[in-house]
XYZ file of C-alpha atoms in Angstrom:
174
model
C 110.890 126.206 88.674
C 107.514 127.086 90.217
C 104.796 125.019 91.829
C 102.025 123.878 89.502
C 98.553 124.448 90.901
C 95.513 122.550 89.734
C 92.331 120.891 90.849
C 90.159 117.877 90.179
C 86.916 117.927 88.230
C 84.361 115.469 89.634
C 81.269 117.073 88.155
C 80.089 115.643 84.853
C 79.818 119.126 83.364
C 81.520 120.575 80.313
C 80.413 124.034 81.493
C 82.289 123.606 84.783
C 85.355 122.263 82.921
C 85.288 125.254 80.591
C 84.919 127.760 83.448
C 87.664 126.159 85.561
C 89.957 126.164 82.530
C 89.825 129.944 82.467
C 90.400 130.829 86.135
C 94.178 130.386 86.161
C 94.858 126.766 87.120
C 97.966 125.202 85.596
C 96.208 121.847 85.192
C 92.804 120.237 85.654
C 92.255 116.534 86.293
C 89.023 115.050 84.944
C 88.292 112.300 87.471
C 86.820 109.192 85.857
C 87.483 107.028 88.920
C 85.314 108.617 91.611
C 82.709 110.483 89.593
C 79.857 109.895 87.145
C 81.983 111.207 84.253
C 81.639 108.896 81.248
C 84.186 108.490 78.470
C 82.140 110.757 76.208
C 81.784 113.474 78.851
C 85.504 113.195 79.638
C 86.249 113.803 75.942
C 84.186 117.008 75.943
C 85.617 118.192 79.282
C 89.200 117.580 78.125
C 88.551 119.423 74.845
C 87.130 122.366 76.786
C 90.158 122.445 79.087
C 92.533 122.183 76.105
C 91.016 125.407 74.737
C 92.268 127.209 77.862
C 95.731 127.703 79.343
C 95.272 124.752 81.731
C 96.781 121.352 80.901
C 94.033 118.732 80.443
C 94.620 115.624 82.557
C 92.520 112.609 83.544
C 92.458 110.152 86.413
C 91.547 106.732 85.093
C 89.523 104.202 87.057
C 92.244 101.559 87.184
C 95.812 100.785 86.114
C 95.091 99.072 82.813
C 96.212 100.059 79.297
C 92.655 100.448 77.936
C 91.368 103.276 80.174
C 94.782 104.955 79.952
C 94.668 104.852 76.147
C 91.063 106.075 76.131
C 91.969 109.060 78.325
C 94.879 109.959 76.072
C 92.812 109.493 72.910
C 90.220 111.842 74.454
C 92.863 114.565 74.749
C 94.470 114.158 78.161
C 98.078 115.342 78.234
C 98.638 113.600 81.544
C 97.131 110.581 83.223
C 96.780 109.947 86.948
C 96.860 106.208 87.644
C 95.409 105.006 90.976
C 96.565 102.126 93.200
C 100.087 101.715 91.847
C 101.455 99.273 94.401
C 104.714 98.035 92.860
C 107.421 99.000 90.368
C 105.919 96.474 87.940
C 102.540 98.211 88.133
C 104.256 101.574 87.597
C 105.942 100.174 84.479
C 102.550 99.047 83.121
C 101.150 102.565 83.588
C 104.131 104.341 82.026
C 104.268 101.939 79.089
C 100.557 102.434 78.346
C 101.123 106.211 78.110
C 103.926 106.177 75.576
C 104.299 105.104 71.964
C 107.019 102.598 70.955
C 109.882 102.296 71.416
C 109.375 104.007 74.818
C 106.100 102.218 75.538
C 103.287 100.042 74.238
C 100.573 102.567 73.315
C 99.047 101.970 69.901
C 98.601 104.811 67.429
C 95.183 105.308 65.913
C 94.721 106.448 62.340
C 93.772 109.980 63.414
C 97.202 110.473 65.012
C 98.800 110.455 61.551
C 97.171 113.850 60.966
C 99.538 115.321 63.569
C 102.657 114.551 61.519
C 105.256 111.808 61.327
C 106.987 112.832 64.558
C 103.771 112.870 66.630
C 104.718 109.829 68.698
C 108.124 111.221 69.620
C 106.700 114.648 70.510
C 103.869 113.135 72.520
C 106.221 110.874 74.489
C 108.196 113.949 75.524
C 105.115 115.934 76.570
C 102.813 113.442 78.323
C 102.771 113.595 82.128
C 102.712 110.232 83.932
C 101.284 110.438 87.448
C 101.107 107.475 89.811
C 99.108 107.333 93.012
C 100.594 105.729 96.087
C 97.577 104.888 98.194
C 98.154 101.488 99.764
C 100.429 100.248 102.542
C 102.040 97.811 100.061
C 103.015 100.736 97.832
C 104.550 102.649 100.734
C 106.846 99.683 101.426
C 108.366 99.942 97.939
C 107.731 103.622 97.109
C 111.386 104.367 96.353
C 111.461 101.540 93.787
C 108.184 102.758 92.288
C 109.551 106.273 91.901
C 112.708 104.963 90.197
C 110.644 103.724 87.252
C 111.706 105.673 84.195
C 108.956 107.929 82.893
C 107.147 108.758 86.118
C 106.789 112.510 86.410
C 104.612 112.961 89.519
C 103.467 110.937 92.515
C 100.268 111.733 94.395
C 99.502 110.208 97.770
C 95.955 108.918 98.192
C 95.567 109.485 101.915
C 92.065 108.047 102.279
C 92.746 104.700 100.641
C 96.134 104.537 102.347
C 94.450 104.852 105.744
C 91.917 102.175 104.805
C 94.656 99.773 103.727
C 96.344 100.299 107.091
C 93.102 99.696 109.012
C 93.275 103.261 110.350
C 91.351 106.515 110.223
C 92.795 109.573 108.476
C 94.696 111.547 111.082
C 95.777 108.561 113.168
C 99.446 109.087 114.186
C 100.549 105.888 112.391
C 98.809 107.103 109.247
C 100.485 110.498 109.420
């Protein structure tokens, strides 16, 4: 019933992730799209955040099952997926975040350590975030947001302006 407040982590620093995790944010997004953060560094940052009260999340570099799975395997409890331009692309993102029968994510051997109901519990807890940041996505945004399993939609204003051939702040962009 309250707004969730968080921020993005673009610095490839576990120390920064750890410090930000303890200042009161509800969530922190480790950005692997527009930063030098590697998969290994993301793993350590997400583990640091998980040790705090903040929810560890990651923005992947592209809407493909592999980086989504890698972010989740590294400990993200939510994934931000960029450039979701159609309902079909939203379905790909949501499916990659959930175990069958709700999705297509595979379960690694380590997941069995979390108990037989891990997949069901995880499917209920993971946060699926899509980014609408292209003029094509705006045209079908209502259909995108109707996709079952989407929890949050972020608007990528910079890329949206670029796709429209405009500068941020132009009246048509607003």
